[in-house]
mmCIF file of C-alpha atoms in Angstrom:
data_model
loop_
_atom_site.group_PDB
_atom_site.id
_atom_site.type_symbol
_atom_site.label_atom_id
_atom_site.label_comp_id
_atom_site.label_asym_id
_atom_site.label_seq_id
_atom_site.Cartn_x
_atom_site.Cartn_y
_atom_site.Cartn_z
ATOM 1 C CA UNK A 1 0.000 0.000 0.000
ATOM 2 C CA UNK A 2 1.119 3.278 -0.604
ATOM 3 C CA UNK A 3 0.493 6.497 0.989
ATOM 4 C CA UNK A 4 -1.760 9.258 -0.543
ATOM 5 C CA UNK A 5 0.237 12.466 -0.739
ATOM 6 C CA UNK A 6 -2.869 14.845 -0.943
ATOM 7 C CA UNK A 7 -3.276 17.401 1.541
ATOM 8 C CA UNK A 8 -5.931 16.672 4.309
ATOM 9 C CA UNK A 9 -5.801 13.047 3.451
ATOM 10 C CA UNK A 10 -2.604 11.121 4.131
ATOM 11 C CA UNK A 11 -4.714 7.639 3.875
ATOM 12 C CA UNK A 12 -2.858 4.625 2.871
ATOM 13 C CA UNK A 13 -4.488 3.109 -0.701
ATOM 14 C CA UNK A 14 -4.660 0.281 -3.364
ATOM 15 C CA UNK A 15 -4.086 1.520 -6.935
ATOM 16 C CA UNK A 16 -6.754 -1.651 -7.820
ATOM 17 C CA UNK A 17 -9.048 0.737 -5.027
ATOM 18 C CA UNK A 18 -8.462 3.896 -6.138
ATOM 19 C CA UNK A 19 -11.819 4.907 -7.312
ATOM 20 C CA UNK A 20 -13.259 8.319 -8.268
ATOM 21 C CA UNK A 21 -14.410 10.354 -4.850
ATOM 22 C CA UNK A 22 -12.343 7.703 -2.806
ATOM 23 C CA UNK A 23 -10.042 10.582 -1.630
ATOM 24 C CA UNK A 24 -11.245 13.509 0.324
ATOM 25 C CA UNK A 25 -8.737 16.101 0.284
ATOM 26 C CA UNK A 26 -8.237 19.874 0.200
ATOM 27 C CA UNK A 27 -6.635 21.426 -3.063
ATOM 28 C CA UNK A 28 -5.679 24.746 -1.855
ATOM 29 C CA UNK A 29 -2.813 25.597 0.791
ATOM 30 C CA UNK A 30 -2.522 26.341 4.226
ATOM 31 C CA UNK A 31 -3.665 29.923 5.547
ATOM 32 C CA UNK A 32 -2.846 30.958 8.949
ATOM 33 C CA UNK A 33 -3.527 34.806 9.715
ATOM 34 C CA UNK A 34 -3.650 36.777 13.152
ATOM 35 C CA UNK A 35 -4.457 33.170 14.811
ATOM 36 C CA UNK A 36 -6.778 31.530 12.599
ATOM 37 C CA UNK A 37 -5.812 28.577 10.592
ATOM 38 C CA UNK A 38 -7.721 27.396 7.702
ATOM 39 C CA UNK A 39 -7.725 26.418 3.519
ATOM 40 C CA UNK A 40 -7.409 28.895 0.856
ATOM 41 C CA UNK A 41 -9.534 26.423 -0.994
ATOM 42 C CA UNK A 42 -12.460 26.651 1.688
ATOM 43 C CA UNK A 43 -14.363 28.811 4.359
ATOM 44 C CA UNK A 44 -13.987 27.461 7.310
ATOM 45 C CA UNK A 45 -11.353 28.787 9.875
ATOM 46 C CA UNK A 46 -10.211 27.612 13.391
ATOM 47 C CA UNK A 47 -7.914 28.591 16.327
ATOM 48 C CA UNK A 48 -6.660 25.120 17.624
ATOM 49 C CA UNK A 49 -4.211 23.735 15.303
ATOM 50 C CA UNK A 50 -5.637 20.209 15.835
ATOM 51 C CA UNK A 51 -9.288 21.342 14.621
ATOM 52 C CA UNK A 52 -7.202 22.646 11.729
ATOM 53 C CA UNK A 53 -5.759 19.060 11.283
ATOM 54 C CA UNK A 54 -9.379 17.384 11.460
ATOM 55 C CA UNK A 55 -10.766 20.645 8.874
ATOM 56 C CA UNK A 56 -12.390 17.633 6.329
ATOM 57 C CA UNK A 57 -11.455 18.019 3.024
ATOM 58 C CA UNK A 58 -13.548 20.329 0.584
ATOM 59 C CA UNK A 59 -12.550 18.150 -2.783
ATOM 60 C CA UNK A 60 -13.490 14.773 -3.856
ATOM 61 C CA UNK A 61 -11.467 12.714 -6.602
ATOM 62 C CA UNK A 62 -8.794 9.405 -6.245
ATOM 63 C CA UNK A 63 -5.905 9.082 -3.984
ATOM 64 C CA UNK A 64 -2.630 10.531 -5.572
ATOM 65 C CA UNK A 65 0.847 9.617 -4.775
ATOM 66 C CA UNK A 66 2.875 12.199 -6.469
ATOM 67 C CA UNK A 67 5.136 13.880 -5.143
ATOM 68 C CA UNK A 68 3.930 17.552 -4.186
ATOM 69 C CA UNK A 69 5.621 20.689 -5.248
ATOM 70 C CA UNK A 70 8.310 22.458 -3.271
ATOM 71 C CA UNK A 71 7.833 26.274 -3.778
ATOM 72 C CA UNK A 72 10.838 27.739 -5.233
ATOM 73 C CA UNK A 73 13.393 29.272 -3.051
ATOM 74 C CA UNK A 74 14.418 32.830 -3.659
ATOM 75 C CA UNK A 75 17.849 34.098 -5.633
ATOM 76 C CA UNK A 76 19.987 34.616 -2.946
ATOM 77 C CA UNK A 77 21.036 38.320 -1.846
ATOM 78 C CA UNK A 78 24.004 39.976 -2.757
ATOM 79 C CA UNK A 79 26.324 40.749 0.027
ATOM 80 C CA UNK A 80 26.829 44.179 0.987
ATOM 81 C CA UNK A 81 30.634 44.862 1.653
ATOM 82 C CA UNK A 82 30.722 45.068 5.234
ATOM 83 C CA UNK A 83 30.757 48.657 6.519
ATOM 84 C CA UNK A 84 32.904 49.827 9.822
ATOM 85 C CA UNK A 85 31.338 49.580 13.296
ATOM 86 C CA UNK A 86 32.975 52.716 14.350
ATOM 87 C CA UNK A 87 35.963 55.008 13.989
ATOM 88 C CA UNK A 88 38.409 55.709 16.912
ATOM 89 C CA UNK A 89 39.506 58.843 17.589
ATOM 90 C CA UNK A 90 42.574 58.448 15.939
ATOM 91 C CA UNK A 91 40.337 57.848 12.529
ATOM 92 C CA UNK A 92 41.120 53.888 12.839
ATOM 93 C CA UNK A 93 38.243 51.769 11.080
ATOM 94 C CA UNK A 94 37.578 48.907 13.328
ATOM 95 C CA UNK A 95 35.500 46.018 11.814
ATOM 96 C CA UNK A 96 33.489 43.833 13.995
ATOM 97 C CA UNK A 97 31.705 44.108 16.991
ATOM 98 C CA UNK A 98 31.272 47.372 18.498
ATOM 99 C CA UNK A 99 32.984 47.317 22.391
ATOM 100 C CA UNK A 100 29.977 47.720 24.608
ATOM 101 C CA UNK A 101 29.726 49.637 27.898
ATOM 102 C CA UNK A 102 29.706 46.913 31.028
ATOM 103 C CA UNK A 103 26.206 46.762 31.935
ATOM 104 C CA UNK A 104 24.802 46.899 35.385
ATOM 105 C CA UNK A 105 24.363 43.557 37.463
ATOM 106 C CA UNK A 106 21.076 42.020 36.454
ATOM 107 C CA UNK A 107 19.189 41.413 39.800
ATOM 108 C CA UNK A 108 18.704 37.723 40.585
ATOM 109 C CA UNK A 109 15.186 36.897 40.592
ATOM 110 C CA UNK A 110 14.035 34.460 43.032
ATOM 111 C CA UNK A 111 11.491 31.338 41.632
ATOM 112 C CA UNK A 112 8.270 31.656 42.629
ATOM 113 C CA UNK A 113 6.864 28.280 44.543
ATOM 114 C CA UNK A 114 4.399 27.599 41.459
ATOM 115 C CA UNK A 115 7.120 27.007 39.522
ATOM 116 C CA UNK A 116 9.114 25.176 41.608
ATOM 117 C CA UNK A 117 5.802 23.490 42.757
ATOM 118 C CA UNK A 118 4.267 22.550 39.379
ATOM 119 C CA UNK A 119 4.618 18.968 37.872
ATOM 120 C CA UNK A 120 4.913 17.847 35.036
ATOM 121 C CA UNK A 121 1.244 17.311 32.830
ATOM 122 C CA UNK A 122 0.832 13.473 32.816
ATOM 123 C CA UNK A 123 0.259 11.986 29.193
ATOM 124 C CA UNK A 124 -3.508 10.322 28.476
ATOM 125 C CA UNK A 125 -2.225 6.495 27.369
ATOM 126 C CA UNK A 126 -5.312 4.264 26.019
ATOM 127 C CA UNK A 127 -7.158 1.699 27.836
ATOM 128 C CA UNK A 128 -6.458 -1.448 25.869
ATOM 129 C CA UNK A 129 -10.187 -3.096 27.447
ATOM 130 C CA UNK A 130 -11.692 -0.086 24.558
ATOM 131 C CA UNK A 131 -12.320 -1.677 21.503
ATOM 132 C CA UNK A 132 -10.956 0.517 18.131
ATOM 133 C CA UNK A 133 -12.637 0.722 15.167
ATOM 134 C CA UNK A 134 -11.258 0.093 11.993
ATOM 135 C CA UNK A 135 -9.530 3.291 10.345
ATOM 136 C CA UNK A 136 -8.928 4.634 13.580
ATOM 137 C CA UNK A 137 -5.645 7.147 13.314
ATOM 138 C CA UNK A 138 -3.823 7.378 16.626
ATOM 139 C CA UNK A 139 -4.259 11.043 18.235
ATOM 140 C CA UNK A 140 -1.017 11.845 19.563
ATOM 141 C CA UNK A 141 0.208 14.793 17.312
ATOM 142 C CA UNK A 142 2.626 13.881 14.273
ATOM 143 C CA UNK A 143 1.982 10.618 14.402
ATOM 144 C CA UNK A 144 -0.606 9.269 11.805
ATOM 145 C CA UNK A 145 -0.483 5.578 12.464
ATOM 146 C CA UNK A 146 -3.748 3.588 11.523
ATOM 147 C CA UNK A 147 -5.187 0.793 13.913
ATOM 148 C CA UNK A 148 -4.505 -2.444 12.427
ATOM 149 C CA UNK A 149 -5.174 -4.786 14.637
ATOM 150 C CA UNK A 150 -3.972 -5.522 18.531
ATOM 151 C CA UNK A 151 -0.614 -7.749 17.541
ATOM 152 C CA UNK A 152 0.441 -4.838 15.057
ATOM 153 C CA UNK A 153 -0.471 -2.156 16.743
ATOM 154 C CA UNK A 154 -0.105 -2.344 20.516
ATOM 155 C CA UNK A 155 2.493 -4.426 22.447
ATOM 156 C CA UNK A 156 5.438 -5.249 20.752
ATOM 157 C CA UNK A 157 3.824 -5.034 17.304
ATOM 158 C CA UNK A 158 5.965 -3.822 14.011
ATOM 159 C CA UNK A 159 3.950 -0.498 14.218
ATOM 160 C CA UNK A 160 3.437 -0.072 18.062
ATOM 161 C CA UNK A 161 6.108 2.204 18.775
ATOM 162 C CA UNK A 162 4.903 5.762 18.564
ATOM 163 C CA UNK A 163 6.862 8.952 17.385
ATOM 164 C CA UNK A 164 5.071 11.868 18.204
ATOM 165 C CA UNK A 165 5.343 15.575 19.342
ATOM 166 C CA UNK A 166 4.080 16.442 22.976
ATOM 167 C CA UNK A 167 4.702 20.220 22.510
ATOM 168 C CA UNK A 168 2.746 22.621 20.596
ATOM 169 C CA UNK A 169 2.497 23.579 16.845
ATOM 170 C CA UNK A 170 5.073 27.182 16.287
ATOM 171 C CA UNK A 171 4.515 29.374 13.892
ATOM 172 C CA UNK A 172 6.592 32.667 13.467
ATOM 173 C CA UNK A 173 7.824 34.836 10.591
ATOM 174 C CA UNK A 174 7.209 32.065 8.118
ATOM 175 C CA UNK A 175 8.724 29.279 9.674
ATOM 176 C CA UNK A 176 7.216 26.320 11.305
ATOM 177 C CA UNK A 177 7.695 23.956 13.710
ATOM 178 C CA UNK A 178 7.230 22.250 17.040
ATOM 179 C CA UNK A 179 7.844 23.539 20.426
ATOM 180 C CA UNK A 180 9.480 20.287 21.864
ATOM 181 C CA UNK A 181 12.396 20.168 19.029
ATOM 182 C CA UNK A 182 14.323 22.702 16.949
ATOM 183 C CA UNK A 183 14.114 21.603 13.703
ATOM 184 C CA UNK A 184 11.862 24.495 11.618
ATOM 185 C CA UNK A 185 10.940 24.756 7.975
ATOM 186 C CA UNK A 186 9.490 27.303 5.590
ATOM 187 C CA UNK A 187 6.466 24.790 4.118
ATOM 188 C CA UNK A 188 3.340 23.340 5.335
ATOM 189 C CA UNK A 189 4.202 19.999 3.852
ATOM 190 C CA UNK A 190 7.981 19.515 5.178
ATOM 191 C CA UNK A 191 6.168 20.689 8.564
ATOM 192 C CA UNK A 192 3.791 17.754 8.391
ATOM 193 C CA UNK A 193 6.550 15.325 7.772
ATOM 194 C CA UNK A 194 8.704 16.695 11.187
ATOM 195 C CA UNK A 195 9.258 13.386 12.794
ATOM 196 C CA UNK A 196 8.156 13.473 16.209
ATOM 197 C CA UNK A 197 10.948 13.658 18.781
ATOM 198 C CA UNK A 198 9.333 11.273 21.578
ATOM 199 C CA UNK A 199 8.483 7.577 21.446
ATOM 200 C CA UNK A 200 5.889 5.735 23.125
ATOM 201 C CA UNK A 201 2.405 4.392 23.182
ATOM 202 C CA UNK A 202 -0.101 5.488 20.366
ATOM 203 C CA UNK A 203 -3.435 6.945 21.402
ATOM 204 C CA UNK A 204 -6.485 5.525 19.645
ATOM 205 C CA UNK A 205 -9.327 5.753 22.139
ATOM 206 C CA UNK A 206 -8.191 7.261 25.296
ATOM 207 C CA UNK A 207 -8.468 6.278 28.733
ATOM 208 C CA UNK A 208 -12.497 6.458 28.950
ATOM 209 C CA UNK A 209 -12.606 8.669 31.939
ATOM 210 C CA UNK A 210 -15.431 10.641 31.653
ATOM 211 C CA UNK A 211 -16.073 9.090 27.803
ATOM 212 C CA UNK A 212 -20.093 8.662 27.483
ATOM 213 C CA UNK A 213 -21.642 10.324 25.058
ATOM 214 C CA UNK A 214 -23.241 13.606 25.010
ATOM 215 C CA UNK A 215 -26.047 12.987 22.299
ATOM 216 C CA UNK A 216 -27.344 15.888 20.587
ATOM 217 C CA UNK A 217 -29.598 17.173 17.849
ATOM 218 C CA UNK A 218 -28.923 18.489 14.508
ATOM 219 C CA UNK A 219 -30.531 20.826 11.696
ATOM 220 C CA UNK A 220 -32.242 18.804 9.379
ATOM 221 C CA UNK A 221 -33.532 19.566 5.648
ATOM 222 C CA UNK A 222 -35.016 17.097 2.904
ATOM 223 C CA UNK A 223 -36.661 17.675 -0.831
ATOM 224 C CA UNK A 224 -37.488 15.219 -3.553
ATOM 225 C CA UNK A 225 -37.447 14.371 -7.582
ATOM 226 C CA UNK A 226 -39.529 12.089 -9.324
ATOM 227 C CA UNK A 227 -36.905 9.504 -8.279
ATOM 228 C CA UNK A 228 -35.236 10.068 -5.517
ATOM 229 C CA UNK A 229 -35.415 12.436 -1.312
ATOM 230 C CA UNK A 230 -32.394 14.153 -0.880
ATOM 231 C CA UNK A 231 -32.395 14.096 3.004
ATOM 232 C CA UNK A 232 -29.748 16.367 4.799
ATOM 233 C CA UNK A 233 -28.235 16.541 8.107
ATOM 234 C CA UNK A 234 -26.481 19.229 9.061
ATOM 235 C CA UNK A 235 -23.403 18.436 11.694
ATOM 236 C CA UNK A 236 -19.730 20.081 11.084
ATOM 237 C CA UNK A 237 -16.658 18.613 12.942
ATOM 238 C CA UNK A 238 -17.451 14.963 12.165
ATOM 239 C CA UNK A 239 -14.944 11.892 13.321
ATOM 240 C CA UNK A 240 -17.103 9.129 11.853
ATOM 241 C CA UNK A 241 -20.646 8.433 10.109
ATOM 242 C CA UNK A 242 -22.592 5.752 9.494
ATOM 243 C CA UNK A 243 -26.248 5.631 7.545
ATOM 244 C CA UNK A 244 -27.730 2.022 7.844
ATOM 245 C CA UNK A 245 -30.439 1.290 5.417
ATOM 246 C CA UNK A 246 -33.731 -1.015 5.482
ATOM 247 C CA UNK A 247 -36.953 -0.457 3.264
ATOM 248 C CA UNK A 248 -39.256 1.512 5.647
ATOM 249 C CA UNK A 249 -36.450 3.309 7.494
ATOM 250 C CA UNK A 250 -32.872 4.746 7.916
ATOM 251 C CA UNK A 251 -30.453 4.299 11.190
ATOM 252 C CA UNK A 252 -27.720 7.479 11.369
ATOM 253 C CA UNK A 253 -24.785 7.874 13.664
ATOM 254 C CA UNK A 254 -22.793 10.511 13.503
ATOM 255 C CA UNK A 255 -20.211 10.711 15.671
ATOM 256 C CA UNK A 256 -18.417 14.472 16.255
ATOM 257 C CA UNK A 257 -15.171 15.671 18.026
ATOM 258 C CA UNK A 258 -15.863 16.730 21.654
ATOM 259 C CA UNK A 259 -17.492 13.031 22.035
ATOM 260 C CA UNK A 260 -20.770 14.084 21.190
ATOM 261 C CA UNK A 261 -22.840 12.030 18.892
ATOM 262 C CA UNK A 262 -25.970 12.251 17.052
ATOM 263 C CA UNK A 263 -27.973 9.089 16.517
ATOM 264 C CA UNK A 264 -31.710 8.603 15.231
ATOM 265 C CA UNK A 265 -33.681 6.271 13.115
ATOM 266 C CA UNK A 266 -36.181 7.480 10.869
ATOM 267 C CA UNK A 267 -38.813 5.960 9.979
ATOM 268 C CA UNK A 268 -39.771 6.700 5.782
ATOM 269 C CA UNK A 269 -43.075 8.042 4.485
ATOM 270 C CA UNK A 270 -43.052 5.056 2.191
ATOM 271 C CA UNK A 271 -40.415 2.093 0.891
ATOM 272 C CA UNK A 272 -37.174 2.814 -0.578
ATOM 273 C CA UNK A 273 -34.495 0.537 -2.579
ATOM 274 C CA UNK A 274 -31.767 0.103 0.110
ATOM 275 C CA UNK A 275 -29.186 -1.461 -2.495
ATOM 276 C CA UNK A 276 -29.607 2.149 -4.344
ATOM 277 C CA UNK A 277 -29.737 4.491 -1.972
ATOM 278 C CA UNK A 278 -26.592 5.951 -0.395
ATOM 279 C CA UNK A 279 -24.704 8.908 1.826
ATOM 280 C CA UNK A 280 -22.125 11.160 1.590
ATOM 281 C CA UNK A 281 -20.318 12.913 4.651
ATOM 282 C CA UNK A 282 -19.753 16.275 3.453
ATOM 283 C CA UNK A 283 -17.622 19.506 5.179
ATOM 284 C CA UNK A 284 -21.159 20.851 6.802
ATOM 285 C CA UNK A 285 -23.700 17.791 6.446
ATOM 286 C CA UNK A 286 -24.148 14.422 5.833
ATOM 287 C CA UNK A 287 -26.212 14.281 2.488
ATOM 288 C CA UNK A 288 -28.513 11.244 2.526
ATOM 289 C CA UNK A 289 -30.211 10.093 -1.056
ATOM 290 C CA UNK A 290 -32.819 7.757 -0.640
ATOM 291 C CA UNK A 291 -33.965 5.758 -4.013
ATOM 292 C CA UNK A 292 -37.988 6.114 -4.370
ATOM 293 C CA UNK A 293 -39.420 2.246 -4.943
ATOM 294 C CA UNK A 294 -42.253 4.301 -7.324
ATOM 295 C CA UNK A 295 -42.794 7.953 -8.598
ATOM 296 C CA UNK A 296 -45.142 8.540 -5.810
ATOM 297 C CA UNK A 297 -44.896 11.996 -4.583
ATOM 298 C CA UNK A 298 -43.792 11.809 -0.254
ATOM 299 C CA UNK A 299 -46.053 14.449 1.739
ATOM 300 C CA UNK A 300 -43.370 14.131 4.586
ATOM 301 C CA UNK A 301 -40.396 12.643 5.341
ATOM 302 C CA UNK A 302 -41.806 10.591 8.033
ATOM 303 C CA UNK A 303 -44.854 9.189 8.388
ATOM 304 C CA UNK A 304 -47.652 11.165 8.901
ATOM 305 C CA UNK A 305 -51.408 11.902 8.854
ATOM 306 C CA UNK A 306 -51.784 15.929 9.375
ATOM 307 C CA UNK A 307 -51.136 15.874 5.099
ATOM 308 C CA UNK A 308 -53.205 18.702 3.530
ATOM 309 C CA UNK A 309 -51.079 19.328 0.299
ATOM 310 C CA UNK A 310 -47.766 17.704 -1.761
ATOM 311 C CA UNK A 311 -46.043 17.885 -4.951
ATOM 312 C CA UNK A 312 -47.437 15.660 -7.696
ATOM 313 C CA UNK A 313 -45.104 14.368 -10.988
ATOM 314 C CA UNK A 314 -48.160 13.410 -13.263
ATOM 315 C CA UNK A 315 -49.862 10.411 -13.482
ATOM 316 C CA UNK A 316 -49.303 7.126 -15.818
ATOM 317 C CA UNK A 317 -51.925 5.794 -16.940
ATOM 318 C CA UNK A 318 -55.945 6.990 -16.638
ATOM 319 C CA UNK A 319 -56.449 10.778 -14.837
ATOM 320 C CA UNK A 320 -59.780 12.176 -13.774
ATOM 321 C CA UNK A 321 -62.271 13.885 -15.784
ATOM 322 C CA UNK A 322 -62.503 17.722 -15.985
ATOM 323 C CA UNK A 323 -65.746 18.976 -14.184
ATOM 324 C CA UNK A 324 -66.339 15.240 -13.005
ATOM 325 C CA UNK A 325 -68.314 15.042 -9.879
ATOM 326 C CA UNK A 326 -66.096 11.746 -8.693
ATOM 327 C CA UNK A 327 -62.007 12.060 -8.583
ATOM 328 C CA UNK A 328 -60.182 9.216 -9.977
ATOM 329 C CA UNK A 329 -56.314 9.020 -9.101
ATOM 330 C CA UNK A 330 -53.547 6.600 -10.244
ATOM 331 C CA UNK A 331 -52.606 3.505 -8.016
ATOM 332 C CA UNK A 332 -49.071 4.923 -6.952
ATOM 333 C CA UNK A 333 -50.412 8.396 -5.890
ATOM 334 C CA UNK A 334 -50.460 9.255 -2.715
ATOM 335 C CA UNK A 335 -53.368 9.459 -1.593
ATOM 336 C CA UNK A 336 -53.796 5.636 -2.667
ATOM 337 C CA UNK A 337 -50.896 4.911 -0.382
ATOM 338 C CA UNK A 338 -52.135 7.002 2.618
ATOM 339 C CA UNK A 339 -55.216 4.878 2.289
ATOM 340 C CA UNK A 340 -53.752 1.629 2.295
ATOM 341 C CA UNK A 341 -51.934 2.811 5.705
ATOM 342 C CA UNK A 342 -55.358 2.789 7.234
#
């Protein structure tokens, strides 16, 4: 397997796998400006350089392993002859250093108790009784290792060892780099690929202290074709989604960063294909499209009997007669199929 060298993505991929929309990536570069960090290529902007990390891609197409441009460097500067630091009174350039004046004594500042009082911050390590889902990339920050399974990953496993950064992202005067090491560079990408300067355990769920989920609701928004309910669900920050579907219904989980999840099953105004209908996890929403078994227009989303009006798509087949004192309707309409309910 090789690794994808888009930015946002990083995934390891099959070339027999590499479909179209398979990689979710961002095609612009990095912007970071008066402490937000974000994509030239979308909106969305953030003050914790991890949120900027977990920013989901705003570009869909297949996983890429070429290599990705280094910006140019600039001509170098021509050196200036060097000038004299000063001239002594008897008109002797001197070159150099100028001789400074002794300065005073600094006074010695005593530490304060906080400091000499403060510990260090103990590190989170997982608790192995958690299972991991598959796809799971450890959290510790410049690592990027993917849960395999327990022999490869954890214990003396070829990819347990993890090299990571504890300090904090730097950025200053265009270079970049970690507090916990001194290596800096000038771009994003040679910033990414900083090895971390501390081995240990990775970091795939946690310890679970404090872990249950906080469920909450989401914006929701749905309209339909002839063929098909676009069904939206509006939740930003997402970690991982799943959209289960049966004929008469649809089970969503969406889980978010902050450990707060949004789960529901809906129940459908009438059948759907499951084979056909499908999900995408977009920046914003998750962006449900559910295949219609007929052309029958839905009043609601859900089931429902408070239906005064919907949209109609024609009828195939007989209609009713214009001035007609009895109303005729096809078989999939649907009022036919509210009836049948009863």
């Amino acid at each position: 397997m090789v690794k994808c060298t888009h930015k946002g993505c990083g995934k390891d991929f099959k070339e027999e796998e590499n479909e179209d929309n398979a990689c979710q990536f961002h095609s612009g570069a990095p912007v970071f400006h008066e402490g937000l960090k974000g994509w030239s290529c979308c909106k969305k902007r953030v003050s914790d350089f991890d949120e900027f990390l977990a920013i989901p891609g705003c570009t869909f197409g297949k996983h890429s392993n070429e290599p990705v441009a280094q910006p140019t460097s600039a001509p170098a500067a021509t050196q200036k002859a060097p000038e004299a630091t000063h001239i002594t009174k008897e008109g002797v350039e001197v070159y150099g250093k100028k001789p400074e004046t002794p300065a005073a004594p600094a006074a010695v500042v005593e530490p304060k108790k906080e400091d000499e009082e403060k510990k260090p911050e103990v590190e989170e390590e997982d608790d192995e009784s958690i299972p991991v889902s598959e796809g799971t990339t450890c959290k510790r920050r410049g690592c990027g290792r993917v849960w395999k399974d327990n022999a490869t990953s954890r214990g003396s496993g070829s990819e347990a060892v993890c090299r990571y950064h504890p300090g904090a992202p730097i950025f200053h005067e265009g270079s970049k780099g970690w507090s916990c090491c001194s290596r800096k560079v000038l771009d994003f990408d040679e910033f990414l690929k900083i090895e971390g300067c501390k081995e240990g355990k990775h970091l795939f769920v946690g310890s679970g202290d404090n872990k249950s989920e906080e469920l909450v609701e989401c914006r929701t928004d749905w309209y339909q074709t002839q063929g098909n309910v676009i069904f939206s669900i509006f939740a930003k920050n997402k970690e991982n989604t799943k959209v289960e579907f049966s004929e008469q219904s649809i089970d969503v989980d969406i889980k978010m960063k902050g450990n707060k999840c949004f789960k529901k099953t809906f129940p459908l105004f009438t059948t759907i294909d499951p084979a056909a209908s499908k999900f995408e996890a977009l920046s914003t929403k998750v962006e449900i499209n559910l295949k219609k078994t007929s052309g029958v227009s839905w009043a609601s989303l859900e089931p429902t009997e408070n239906v005064t009006s919907w949209t109609t798509f024609g009828v195939s087949g007989g209609g009713g007669t214009v001035g007609g004192t009895q109303m005729y309707y096809n078989a999939d309409s649907p009022l036919h199929h509210m009836n049948n309910k009863k």
